[in-house]
Amino acid sequence: MITVTLPDGSIREHPAGATVAQVAEGIGPGLAQAALAGKIDGAAVDLSTPIEHDAQVAILTYRDPEGTEIYRHSTAHLMAMAIKRLWPEAKLAIGPAIEDGFYYDIDMPTRLSEEELPQIEAEMKALIKAKVPARREILDRATARAFFDQRGESYKVEMIDDLPDEVETVSIYHHGDDFADMCRGPHMPHFGAVKSFKLLSVAGAYWRGDENRQMLQRIYGISFPDKKLLAEHIKMLEEAKRRDHRILGKQLDLFSFHEEGPGFPFFHAKGMIIYNELMNYCREELRKRNYQEIRTPLILNEDLWHRSGHWDHYRENMYFTKIDDRDFAVKPMNCPGCLMYYKSNLHSYRELPLRVAEFGQVHRHEKSGCLHGLFRVRTFTQDDAHHFCMPEQLEAEIRGCIEFVFAVYKTCGFENIHVELSTRPEKSIGDDAVWELATDALKNSLDAKGIDYQLNPGDGAFYGPKIDFHILDCLKRSWQCATIQVDFSMPERFDLTYVAPDQSRQRPVMIHRAIFGSVERFLGIMTEHFAGGFPMWLSPTQVTVIPVHEDLSEYAAAVAERLKTEGVRVHLDDRNEKLGARLRDAETQKVPMMLVVGEKEKNAGAVNVRRHKMGQVGTLPVDEVVAQILEEIKERRIVQ
RNA sequence: GCUGACGUAGCUCAACUGGCAGAGCAGCUGAUUUGUAAUCAGCAGGUUGUAGGUUCGAUUCCUAUCGUCAGCUCCA
């Protein structure tokens, strides 16, 4: 007998050689049913794996993150098998589980399109019905290589060849008699366990992500242990589509794109209101936090970009032009301009920390295939700022930046923020002591604020470490926006100095930070986050006043005028349309508040309040409503 | 940039195997005077992304090109 210790600490006795599946059965029939794989002493294994000695054993179900991965991975195998049956000449590359589903990269002469997906799905269903079993086999390297070579699976052969020398054996999963794939496993015992799945899309993908290598066909799919979960997932995808800022931008008349300027957004009047409100808010915060604001030119002499290192590192993304036969470049970043500003005066230590902000419009040549609404454009405005400080001020400055980021995100409705700290990459400049100082400053600042973060070793910029802030929107999608970078390189390259108390010239440290990142992108993210129903302070139209019929236009106009005098963006809709139609228009344009006025309201000096998506709130005196509206705007309140 | 799909009225989408380019919404004109998500009627709206080609005839087939979308790569 052996002793099996379960995750909850309970202990069970089993005969030696009992399988993980038998342990699951011993615990209960429900668990045995839900079991996908197991863990023996922390190592993931198949259910059929025998336990030979005393061990820690865990049963993995879909609910475990690892179980989910196994579930999806097995579905990827299922899809690969179906494809091999339909197109035996197909060669398999890789097919992992991913964050929301799985994919398989396949090389085959037939061009797949979405139309072939149902055919593959039908084949998969047949394999599920047949409950095709999985069998694991361990082969030594040479045998495995010969096995795949003989089957013409050249990608698998390449993977085996690329394995580190110390790897002696390779595991293979056989599904049924005619399908095999190299795989670490574990896998579900048979395809019957796949209860519900859907293939979503086909796209090209490079073998090993290298654009110089073979383009493969990638098929994406998703699978769930129950139909309801699949239905929910599909609904979520539709919800995301409904919130797409590119579609809402059109519907709400916020911005547009044209063939004449691919990747260069046109901001319409309504989009401009939101854009300016975001900037106004940001400027208010800048004042509170003792920043000064500057503005530097869009085009500067090319020499500057040689000096800054951008020509070496960023040339591909830059636009160049000639003025009077001299070479110029359109700025892709604002820092060199800011450095010119710093250098235009002598600075005393008394001035530090110096906080210099710039809403700088930058241009970057992005590859045509990357462009994506406002999320990926060729020109955008950074809410940029550079802090120049003494080394001993670094930490306090970083803390200030972190506080700034969180304050702005809170106001904008983002509560879930994921923070990452990236440290020194292999290719970098500066000495270790300086890097350590900078990294510690970032780390200490995060710790002092009690912020959890993910460490990305070696992911920093070549000139310094950085903190990135990722916003999680309502659909749990993550967007990198804010960044705080410590930079010792630029002050060096541009020979920045300040005068120290002893009259010596000292080198300041530079912090580079952005909060929205790109104002355009941030606007796009907010559009999706609020599904176009912006908080009142941002809404292009904040209030629509609707008289029930024409005789009440005068009273409605007076209400509207009152709001307008108070600075509210108000619209009087006294068109010759039915009340319902005008309300519908206001609702589809996502106006946060509608004030309906009829005889009753007129006589009482009141309005009937209706809020976007919430319906009627009630009848209130005009004074009270005006006060509420003003307060909601001033407080930048989010009402949902 | 690469692979694939797509491009028809301001918007959303029709148009069989190549045979007179159509609808809803929006717009304009008129009627209707409205109590919480679409009042009715009429009118107007097009070089079918662009440039070639095949054909008696091309929105439809072919080539090129531009753009968009899904990915890959890259990034704010």
XYZ file of C-alpha atoms (C1' of nucleotides) in Angstrom:
716
model
C 0.000 0.000 0.000
C 1.043 3.581 -0.613
C -0.012 6.786 1.084
C -1.531 9.495 -1.037
C -1.712 12.996 0.406
C -4.361 15.252 -1.108
C -4.116 19.047 -1.366
C -6.415 19.542 1.656
C -3.990 17.503 3.718
C -6.181 14.397 3.949
C -4.488 11.072 3.481
C -5.670 8.029 1.567
C -4.315 4.536 1.222
C -4.126 2.911 -2.204
C -2.422 -0.179 -3.535
C 0.896 0.645 -5.192
C 0.380 1.273 -8.877
C -3.107 2.711 -8.448
C -3.785 5.300 -11.103
C -4.602 8.944 -10.573
C -8.068 8.174 -11.947
C -8.570 5.568 -9.209
C -7.604 8.105 -6.568
C -10.217 10.464 -8.014
C -12.832 7.709 -7.916
C -11.918 7.019 -4.321
C -12.675 10.615 -3.426
C -16.019 10.686 -5.155
C -17.869 9.931 -8.377
C -18.401 13.629 -9.110
C -14.711 14.331 -9.016
C -13.943 11.218 -11.042
C -16.330 12.533 -13.663
C -14.803 16.002 -13.709
C -11.191 14.824 -13.524
C -9.102 15.747 -16.566
C -5.607 14.998 -15.331
C -3.673 14.956 -12.084
C -0.536 16.010 -10.335
C 1.923 13.739 -8.584
C 4.330 15.624 -6.362
C 3.612 18.761 -8.297
C 4.185 17.298 -11.759
C 1.191 17.229 -14.089
C 0.344 13.720 -15.261
C -2.368 11.803 -17.114
C -5.208 10.215 -15.199
C -3.898 6.851 -16.287
C -0.542 7.397 -14.616
C 0.107 4.809 -11.909
C 1.296 6.027 -8.514
C 4.158 3.828 -7.426
C 5.118 5.358 -4.111
C 3.888 7.686 -1.363
C 3.089 11.002 -2.957
C 1.260 14.299 -2.909
C -1.565 13.889 -5.407
C -3.955 16.469 -6.800
C -6.821 15.932 -9.220
C -7.076 18.564 -11.902
C -10.484 19.614 -13.201
C -11.501 22.397 -15.546
C -11.737 24.713 -12.570
C -7.999 24.581 -11.975
C -6.064 26.970 -14.205
C -3.858 24.055 -15.190
C -6.946 21.968 -15.859
C -8.340 24.640 -18.164
C -5.092 24.617 -20.051
C -5.148 20.849 -20.415
C -8.742 20.984 -21.561
C -7.923 23.460 -24.293
C -4.731 21.752 -25.242
C -6.539 18.447 -25.687
C -9.094 20.239 -27.844
C -6.221 21.560 -29.960
C -5.086 17.950 -30.442
C -8.630 16.987 -31.311
C -8.747 19.717 -33.946
C -5.362 18.675 -35.335
C -6.547 15.092 -35.632
C -9.704 16.182 -37.444
C -7.651 18.264 -39.857
C -5.249 15.410 -40.509
C -8.196 13.192 -41.348
C -9.594 15.748 -43.769
C -6.234 16.762 -45.230
C -3.709 13.993 -44.615
C -0.943 16.053 -46.248
C -1.206 18.687 -43.476
C 1.934 19.143 -41.370
C 1.536 20.090 -37.741
C 3.626 22.831 -36.177
C 2.538 23.879 -32.699
C -0.832 23.960 -30.990
C -0.869 25.412 -27.489
C -3.588 26.524 -25.117
C -3.745 30.300 -24.862
C -5.383 32.811 -22.561
C -8.799 32.413 -24.072
C -8.804 29.216 -26.039
C -6.286 27.432 -28.178
C -4.849 27.415 -31.657
C -2.940 25.087 -33.917
C -0.447 26.197 -36.545
C -0.631 23.978 -39.583
C 1.196 23.905 -42.891
C -0.876 22.577 -45.757
C -1.362 23.354 -49.436
C -5.123 23.888 -49.141
C -5.972 27.463 -48.205
C -8.371 27.347 -45.325
C -11.056 29.957 -44.858
C -13.807 30.350 -42.290
C -16.004 28.313 -44.618
C -13.984 25.178 -43.914
C -14.414 25.538 -40.142
C -17.819 23.805 -39.960
C -16.356 20.873 -41.847
C -13.522 20.585 -39.337
C -15.979 21.027 -36.461
C -18.123 18.176 -37.832
C -15.083 15.907 -37.985
C -14.171 16.895 -34.434
C -17.675 16.056 -33.258
C -17.384 12.619 -34.806
C -14.128 12.052 -32.912
C -15.752 13.210 -29.680
C -18.617 10.811 -30.231
C -16.132 8.000 -30.871
C -14.419 8.909 -27.572
C -11.061 8.454 -29.242
C -8.664 7.533 -26.426
C -5.295 9.140 -25.714
C -2.207 7.040 -25.116
C 1.136 8.358 -23.972
C 4.336 6.865 -25.233
C 7.908 7.697 -24.321
C 10.437 7.319 -27.097
C 14.102 8.019 -27.115
C 15.078 11.007 -29.160
C 16.325 9.192 -32.218
C 13.288 6.924 -32.421
C 10.928 9.839 -32.006
C 12.750 11.766 -34.705
C 12.545 8.806 -37.077
C 8.863 8.370 -36.210
C 7.948 11.933 -37.187
C 10.359 11.995 -40.107
C 8.688 8.939 -41.567
C 5.308 10.638 -41.141
C 6.566 13.743 -42.929
C 6.083 15.934 -39.847
C 9.052 18.127 -40.605
C 8.173 20.759 -37.994
C 8.139 18.154 -35.239
C 11.490 16.870 -36.495
C 12.886 20.395 -36.314
C 11.581 20.793 -32.777
C 13.220 17.527 -31.727
C 16.494 18.624 -33.342
C 16.343 21.887 -31.449
C 15.809 20.271 -28.050
C 18.659 20.860 -25.618
C 21.296 18.124 -25.699
C 20.486 16.785 -22.259
C 16.954 15.819 -23.312
C 17.030 12.090 -23.974
C 13.391 11.131 -24.377
C 10.353 12.632 -25.999
C 6.748 11.949 -25.108
C 4.209 11.322 -27.796
C 0.461 11.176 -27.541
C -1.423 8.772 -29.754
C -5.078 9.461 -30.276
C -6.728 6.423 -31.816
C -4.663 4.453 -34.316
C -3.714 7.021 -36.875
C -2.913 10.258 -35.076
C 0.115 11.115 -33.013
C 1.593 14.345 -31.791
C 4.693 15.215 -29.884
C 3.553 16.685 -26.631
C 4.625 17.072 -23.057
C 1.089 16.429 -21.887
C -0.845 15.630 -19.897
C -4.031 15.112 -21.814
C -7.605 14.163 -21.095
C -8.133 10.406 -21.306
C -10.297 10.580 -24.409
C -11.890 13.152 -26.720
C -15.334 12.358 -25.322
C -14.410 14.669 -22.470
C -14.652 17.685 -24.794
C -18.215 18.757 -24.217
C -18.472 21.991 -26.076
C -16.196 23.845 -28.470
C -16.159 26.272 -31.362
C -13.605 27.168 -33.993
C -13.387 30.915 -34.290
C -11.033 32.098 -36.991
C -8.243 31.331 -39.401
C -5.215 33.549 -39.798
C -1.632 33.444 -40.937
C 1.192 33.053 -38.456
C 4.921 32.702 -38.974
C 6.681 29.507 -37.973
C 8.257 30.369 -34.648
C 7.063 33.970 -34.953
C 9.852 34.784 -37.401
C 8.708 36.867 -40.317
C 11.458 35.453 -42.512
C 10.169 31.930 -42.156
C 7.297 29.871 -43.452
C 3.829 31.350 -43.051
C 1.526 28.796 -41.497
C -2.237 28.696 -41.158
C -3.409 29.226 -37.618
C -6.855 28.133 -36.531
C -8.217 29.585 -33.303
C -10.847 27.894 -31.181
C -12.291 27.732 -27.727
C -13.661 24.844 -25.670
C -15.662 24.410 -22.477
C -16.872 21.557 -20.327
C -20.438 22.738 -20.765
C -22.568 24.388 -23.408
C -23.639 27.221 -21.139
C -20.070 28.406 -20.685
C -19.565 28.387 -24.434
C -22.740 30.404 -24.913
C -21.514 32.911 -22.325
C -18.176 33.176 -24.029
C -19.778 33.806 -27.403
C -21.969 36.428 -25.787
C -18.887 38.053 -24.306
C -17.287 38.187 -27.763
C -20.420 39.826 -29.116
C -20.389 42.294 -26.246
C -16.806 43.178 -27.074
C -17.848 43.717 -30.697
C -20.701 45.940 -29.590
C -18.256 48.036 -27.591
C -15.692 48.279 -30.371
C -14.513 51.906 -30.334
C -14.191 51.925 -34.117
C -17.906 51.234 -34.472
C -18.956 53.475 -31.584
C -16.698 56.223 -32.903
C -18.727 56.178 -36.094
C -22.116 55.909 -34.401
C -21.378 58.700 -31.961
C -19.586 60.795 -34.593
C -16.388 61.044 -32.545
C -13.708 60.476 -35.186
C -13.076 58.984 -38.599
C -10.371 57.455 -40.747
C -9.851 57.998 -44.439
C -7.885 56.417 -47.233
C -6.065 59.701 -47.628
C -4.428 59.252 -44.247
C -4.148 55.638 -43.124
C -3.497 55.560 -39.399
C -4.045 59.308 -39.050
C -7.266 59.908 -37.133
C -9.639 62.790 -37.872
C -11.243 64.003 -34.671
C -14.780 65.258 -35.136
C -16.400 67.963 -33.009
C -17.834 65.474 -30.509
C -14.637 63.482 -30.242
C -12.750 66.711 -29.728
C -14.917 67.556 -26.717
C -13.935 64.313 -25.015
C -10.320 64.781 -26.037
C -10.223 68.308 -24.654
C -11.976 67.300 -21.439
C -9.341 64.643 -20.861
C -6.624 67.242 -21.445
C -8.359 69.807 -19.213
C -8.530 67.276 -16.437
C -4.915 66.378 -16.924
C -3.855 70.050 -16.891
C -5.775 70.580 -13.648
C -3.805 67.727 -12.098
C -0.525 69.062 -13.520
C -1.123 72.388 -11.798
C -1.869 70.680 -8.505
C 1.349 68.705 -8.781
C 3.646 71.620 -9.656
C 4.361 70.815 -13.243
C 5.166 73.383 -15.880
C 3.887 72.807 -19.400
C 5.909 73.350 -22.549
C 5.468 72.769 -26.257
C 8.283 71.776 -28.610
C 8.364 71.600 -32.425
C 7.108 68.634 -34.453
C 10.050 68.803 -36.841
C 13.665 69.097 -35.736
C 17.039 68.776 -37.385
C 18.194 65.232 -37.967
C 21.419 65.794 -36.023
C 19.432 65.968 -32.830
C 18.094 62.477 -33.480
C 21.579 61.173 -34.065
C 22.642 62.610 -30.724
C 19.641 61.203 -28.884
C 20.218 57.716 -30.226
C 16.878 57.594 -31.969
C 18.503 57.463 -35.368
C 20.289 54.299 -34.312
C 17.408 52.664 -32.515
C 14.248 54.086 -33.995
C 15.004 55.131 -37.578
C 12.588 52.611 -39.133
C 9.675 54.238 -37.371
C 10.549 57.832 -38.209
C 9.482 60.199 -40.961
C 12.131 62.367 -42.584
C 11.955 65.513 -44.639
C 14.207 68.167 -46.124
C 14.092 71.888 -45.439
C 16.416 74.144 -47.461
C 18.459 71.068 -48.346
C 19.066 70.186 -44.710
C 17.778 66.908 -43.240
C 14.998 67.048 -40.684
C 12.908 64.461 -38.878
C 9.353 64.486 -37.547
C 9.553 63.706 -33.847
C 8.609 60.174 -32.763
C 9.166 61.097 -29.111
C 9.218 64.292 -27.113
C 12.249 63.822 -24.920
C 14.921 65.397 -27.147
C 12.791 68.528 -27.449
C 12.423 68.643 -23.700
C 16.168 68.235 -23.295
C 16.722 71.246 -25.567
C 14.359 73.144 -23.311
C 16.287 72.122 -20.199
C 19.551 73.149 -21.764
C 18.304 76.579 -22.727
C 18.854 77.717 -19.151
C 21.272 77.140 -16.339
C 19.579 75.192 -13.546
C 20.179 75.360 -9.826
C 19.693 72.456 -7.437
C 17.071 74.713 -5.847
C 14.843 74.239 -8.909
C 14.877 70.460 -8.665
C 12.853 68.422 -8.991
C 11.843 70.100 -12.212
C 8.663 68.676 -13.675
C 8.119 69.476 -17.322
C 4.975 68.326 -19.065
C 4.158 68.364 -22.755
C 1.152 67.188 -24.701
C 3.356 66.267 -27.568
C 2.072 65.056 -30.872
C 4.401 62.390 -32.195
C 4.477 60.587 -35.539
C 5.641 57.021 -35.882
C 5.688 54.967 -39.011
C 3.856 51.824 -37.997
C 3.651 48.884 -40.370
C 0.423 49.025 -42.319
C -0.822 45.712 -40.934
C -0.633 46.944 -37.330
C -2.987 49.865 -37.628
C -6.050 49.402 -35.475
C -8.553 52.199 -34.900
C -7.316 54.615 -32.241
C -5.390 51.848 -30.503
C -2.647 51.789 -33.083
C -2.177 54.905 -35.153
C 0.641 56.749 -36.913
C 0.222 59.991 -35.036
C -0.868 60.477 -31.465
C -0.513 62.809 -28.548
C 1.423 61.690 -25.527
C 0.655 63.206 -22.152
C 4.357 63.250 -21.668
C 6.407 64.618 -18.812
C 10.037 64.596 -17.821
C 11.203 65.020 -14.258
C 14.743 66.233 -13.722
C 15.981 65.565 -10.238
C 18.911 64.742 -8.000
C 19.521 61.053 -7.401
C 18.320 61.328 -3.798
C 15.020 62.776 -5.011
C 14.389 59.937 -7.421
C 12.293 57.771 -5.166
C 9.967 60.527 -4.019
C 9.458 61.588 -7.634
C 8.577 58.061 -8.677
C 6.131 57.762 -5.799
C 4.525 60.971 -6.960
C 4.178 59.605 -10.479
C 2.607 56.398 -9.196
C 0.094 58.363 -7.152
C -0.666 60.494 -10.182
C -1.323 57.421 -12.323
C -3.685 55.871 -9.801
C -5.539 59.125 -9.242
C -6.179 59.571 -12.959
C -7.233 55.977 -13.493
C -9.629 56.137 -10.602
C -11.296 59.239 -11.988
C -11.565 57.568 -15.384
C -13.278 54.504 -13.960
C -10.462 51.977 -14.025
C -10.079 50.161 -10.733
C -8.238 47.081 -11.963
C -4.674 47.975 -12.750
C -1.913 45.523 -13.425
C 1.605 46.747 -12.725
C 4.829 45.415 -14.206
C 8.415 46.228 -13.308
C 10.972 45.663 -16.046
C 14.653 45.450 -15.201
C 17.961 45.716 -17.024
C 18.108 44.015 -20.405
C 21.277 42.407 -21.751
C 21.811 45.137 -24.296
C 21.984 48.255 -22.196
C 24.155 51.147 -21.216
C 25.288 52.516 -17.870
C 27.045 50.892 -14.943
C 25.557 48.389 -12.550
C 25.499 50.687 -9.522
C 23.338 53.189 -11.376
C 20.968 50.491 -12.613
C 20.654 49.113 -9.143
C 19.876 52.541 -7.762
C 17.212 53.126 -10.390
C 15.637 49.700 -10.064
C 15.604 49.931 -6.279
C 13.987 53.335 -6.509
C 11.193 51.907 -8.639
C 10.839 48.828 -6.476
C 10.869 50.719 -3.193
C 8.280 53.135 -4.484
C 5.962 50.287 -5.437
C 6.539 48.549 -2.111
C 5.976 51.738 -0.167
C 2.603 52.068 -1.857
C 1.823 48.406 -1.218
C 1.314 47.736 -4.909
C 1.542 44.202 -6.256
C 3.525 43.937 -9.430
C 4.857 41.442 -11.858
C 8.601 41.370 -12.367
C 9.835 41.224 -15.971
C 13.568 40.655 -15.704
C 15.472 42.010 -18.666
C 12.477 43.783 -20.186
C 13.511 47.346 -19.432
C 14.550 50.027 -21.914
C 18.214 50.090 -22.953
C 18.733 53.257 -20.905
C 16.877 52.317 -17.738
C 14.320 50.229 -15.874
C 10.598 51.021 -16.015
C 7.208 50.477 -14.470
C 4.306 49.848 -16.843
C 0.664 50.136 -15.869
C -1.876 47.987 -17.632
C -5.540 48.849 -17.419
C -8.022 46.026 -17.219
C -11.241 47.106 -18.865
C -14.694 45.757 -18.085
C -14.067 42.799 -20.399
C -10.842 41.992 -18.535
C -8.768 42.940 -21.530
C -5.438 44.480 -20.638
C -4.058 47.712 -22.160
C -0.649 49.130 -21.490
C -0.997 52.855 -20.935
C 1.095 54.541 -18.312
C 4.814 54.125 -18.053
C 7.437 55.455 -15.648
C 11.010 55.123 -16.845
C 14.227 56.103 -15.163
C 16.800 57.407 -17.607
C 20.489 58.062 -16.920
C 21.453 57.978 -20.562
C 19.845 61.068 -22.054
C 21.231 63.465 -19.402
C 24.631 62.011 -20.234
C 24.262 62.205 -24.015
C 23.045 65.777 -23.817
C 25.387 66.759 -21.019
C 22.661 68.066 -18.735
C 23.821 69.687 -15.522
C 22.615 71.578 -12.538
C 24.592 73.734 -10.158
C 25.023 72.030 -6.786
C 25.300 73.885 -3.435
C 29.102 73.692 -3.699
C 28.921 75.351 -7.136
C 29.941 72.143 -8.871
C 28.106 70.979 -11.964
C 26.177 67.798 -11.356
C 24.263 65.447 -13.615
C 20.507 65.265 -12.998
C 18.529 62.037 -13.308
C 15.622 62.043 -15.703
C 12.263 60.357 -15.263
C 10.158 59.865 -18.308
C 6.477 59.329 -17.630
C 3.127 59.236 -19.388
C -0.222 58.486 -17.797
C -2.707 58.138 -20.622
C 0.205 57.052 -22.752
C -1.536 58.116 -25.898
C -4.515 60.417 -25.426
C -6.064 58.919 -28.570
C -5.664 55.354 -27.397
C -6.909 56.226 -23.941
C -9.993 57.803 -25.474
C -10.521 54.582 -27.438
C -10.141 52.480 -24.304
C -12.598 54.672 -22.413
C -15.060 54.429 -25.290
C -14.982 50.635 -25.033
C -14.916 50.624 -21.246
C -18.069 52.727 -21.023
C -19.539 51.242 -24.212
C -19.850 54.836 -25.454
C -21.907 55.890 -22.400
C -19.320 58.337 -21.087
C -19.509 59.878 -17.623
C -21.206 63.237 -17.773
C -18.001 65.298 -17.524
C -16.785 63.739 -20.764
C -20.032 63.437 -22.707
C -20.180 65.551 -25.869
C -23.805 66.319 -25.022
C -24.343 66.272 -21.284
C -28.064 66.962 -21.131
C -30.883 66.921 -23.685
C -34.010 68.918 -22.883
C -37.152 67.568 -24.548
C -40.496 69.402 -24.464
C -43.473 67.074 -24.734
C -45.022 69.225 -27.448
C -44.392 72.489 -29.279
C -46.299 74.726 -26.844
C -43.707 73.892 -24.213
C -40.708 74.876 -26.342
C -40.405 78.190 -24.590
C -40.164 76.660 -21.132
C -37.794 73.952 -22.392
C -35.615 76.607 -24.022
C -35.483 78.485 -20.722
C -34.340 75.347 -18.908
C -31.729 74.690 -21.589
C -30.544 78.295 -21.488
C -30.173 78.114 -17.732
C -27.919 75.056 -18.067
C -25.987 76.623 -20.909
C -25.225 79.692 -18.811
C -23.857 77.372 -16.158
C -21.473 75.908 -18.763
C -23.332 72.659 -19.337
C -23.255 71.174 -22.842
C -26.997 71.066 -23.314
C -29.084 70.276 -26.369
C -32.676 71.367 -26.831
C -34.553 68.812 -28.906
C -37.831 70.462 -29.814
C -38.019 68.827 -33.229
C -41.423 67.984 -34.581
C -41.092 64.334 -33.549
C -42.880 62.171 -31.041
C -41.457 62.189 -27.550
C -40.517 58.523 -27.890
C -38.548 59.184 -31.035
C -36.571 62.009 -29.475
C -35.856 59.968 -26.363
C -34.703 57.151 -28.565
C -32.300 59.459 -30.367
C -30.894 60.712 -27.071
C -30.555 57.149 -25.813
C -28.797 55.895 -28.930
C -26.460 58.868 -28.765
C -25.891 57.850 -25.131
C -26.646 61.269 -23.673
C -26.299 60.764 -19.904
C -29.336 62.812 -18.895
C -32.640 63.723 -20.549
C -34.954 66.340 -19.095
C -38.547 65.935 -20.253
C -40.844 68.917 -19.713
C -44.616 68.927 -20.045
C -47.496 70.927 -18.583
C -47.064 69.471 -15.111
C -43.363 70.277 -15.000
C -43.870 73.741 -16.404
C -46.461 74.588 -13.764
C -44.227 73.280 -10.999
C -40.990 74.874 -12.284
C -39.630 71.361 -12.553
C -38.300 68.822 -15.023
C -38.748 65.085 -15.343
C -35.327 63.436 -15.204
C -34.425 60.394 -17.264
C -30.951 58.891 -17.269
C -29.242 56.941 -20.015
C -30.014 53.244 -19.746
C -31.656 53.731 -16.340
C -34.972 55.233 -17.375
C -36.997 57.766 -15.431
C -35.556 58.979 -12.167
C -38.350 61.323 -11.129
C -39.548 64.912 -11.238
C -37.330 67.503 -9.601
C -37.309 71.303 -9.317
C -35.073 72.918 -11.940
C -32.779 74.435 -9.302
C -32.143 71.082 -7.761
C -31.428 69.359 -11.074
C -29.056 72.089 -12.159
C -27.169 71.806 -8.867
C -26.961 68.027 -9.236
C -25.713 68.236 -12.801
C -23.064 70.800 -11.921
C -21.875 68.728 -9.020
C -21.745 65.538 -11.067
C -19.629 67.278 -13.698
C -17.379 69.036 -11.204
C -16.760 65.857 -9.234
C -16.262 63.945 -12.472
C -18.636 61.385 -11.046
C -19.288 58.082 -12.774
C -22.974 57.186 -12.553
C -23.796 53.701 -13.736
C 5.812 44.433 -44.001
C 3.732 39.088 -44.375
C -0.818 35.575 -44.937
C -5.950 35.407 -45.700
C -10.840 37.663 -46.141
C -13.452 41.912 -47.524
C -14.518 46.881 -50.260
C -22.001 48.498 -53.458
C -25.814 55.496 -51.369
C -23.676 59.384 -45.299
C -24.620 54.438 -42.218
C -26.147 49.027 -42.092
C -26.698 45.626 -45.807
C -29.288 43.086 -50.644
C -28.532 42.011 -56.007
C -28.881 33.619 -58.622
C -24.333 30.666 -62.721
C -21.872 37.508 -66.066
C -27.842 40.195 -68.247
C -31.751 47.294 -66.601
C -27.845 48.411 -59.046
C -32.085 47.717 -54.533
C -33.954 48.182 -49.271
C -34.009 50.144 -44.180
C -32.035 54.128 -41.376
C -30.053 59.071 -41.900
C -31.028 63.669 -45.330
C -34.627 67.090 -47.857
C -40.122 68.565 -48.554
C -44.966 68.263 -46.710
C -48.731 66.451 -43.383
C -49.117 65.259 -38.173
C -48.586 68.479 -32.252
C -46.796 64.377 -29.808
C -45.973 62.145 -21.835
C -40.671 58.267 -21.671
C -36.524 53.837 -27.081
C -38.680 54.649 -34.009
C -45.903 59.051 -36.791
C -47.109 59.003 -42.061
C -46.313 60.274 -47.213
C -43.336 62.079 -51.117
C -38.441 63.370 -53.036
C -33.482 63.012 -53.630
C -29.246 60.092 -53.057
C -24.374 55.594 -57.070
C -18.246 56.314 -62.295
C -20.261 49.392 -57.292
C -12.439 51.839 -53.731
C -9.015 52.994 -58.033
C -6.539 51.534 -62.800
C -6.244 47.990 -66.493
C -7.959 43.321 -68.856
C -11.506 39.226 -70.617
C -16.616 39.654 -72.730
C -21.895 41.517 -77.145
C -22.433 42.791 -71.951
C -18.680 43.040 -65.525
C -20.998 44.914 -58.867
C -20.151 39.640 -60.444
C -14.425 36.697 -63.848
C -8.772 37.954 -64.180
C -4.369 41.317 -62.989
C -2.376 45.349 -60.440
C -3.016 48.999 -56.772
C -5.122 51.582 -52.399
C -7.849 50.866 -48.020
C -10.335 47.997 -44.128
C -10.695 43.594 -41.105
C -8.532 38.898 -38.568
C -3.912 37.302 -37.170
C 1.740 37.181 -37.300
C 5.723 40.657 -36.080
C 6.039 45.343 -33.455
C 4.375 48.817 -29.825
C 1.785 54.140 -26.624
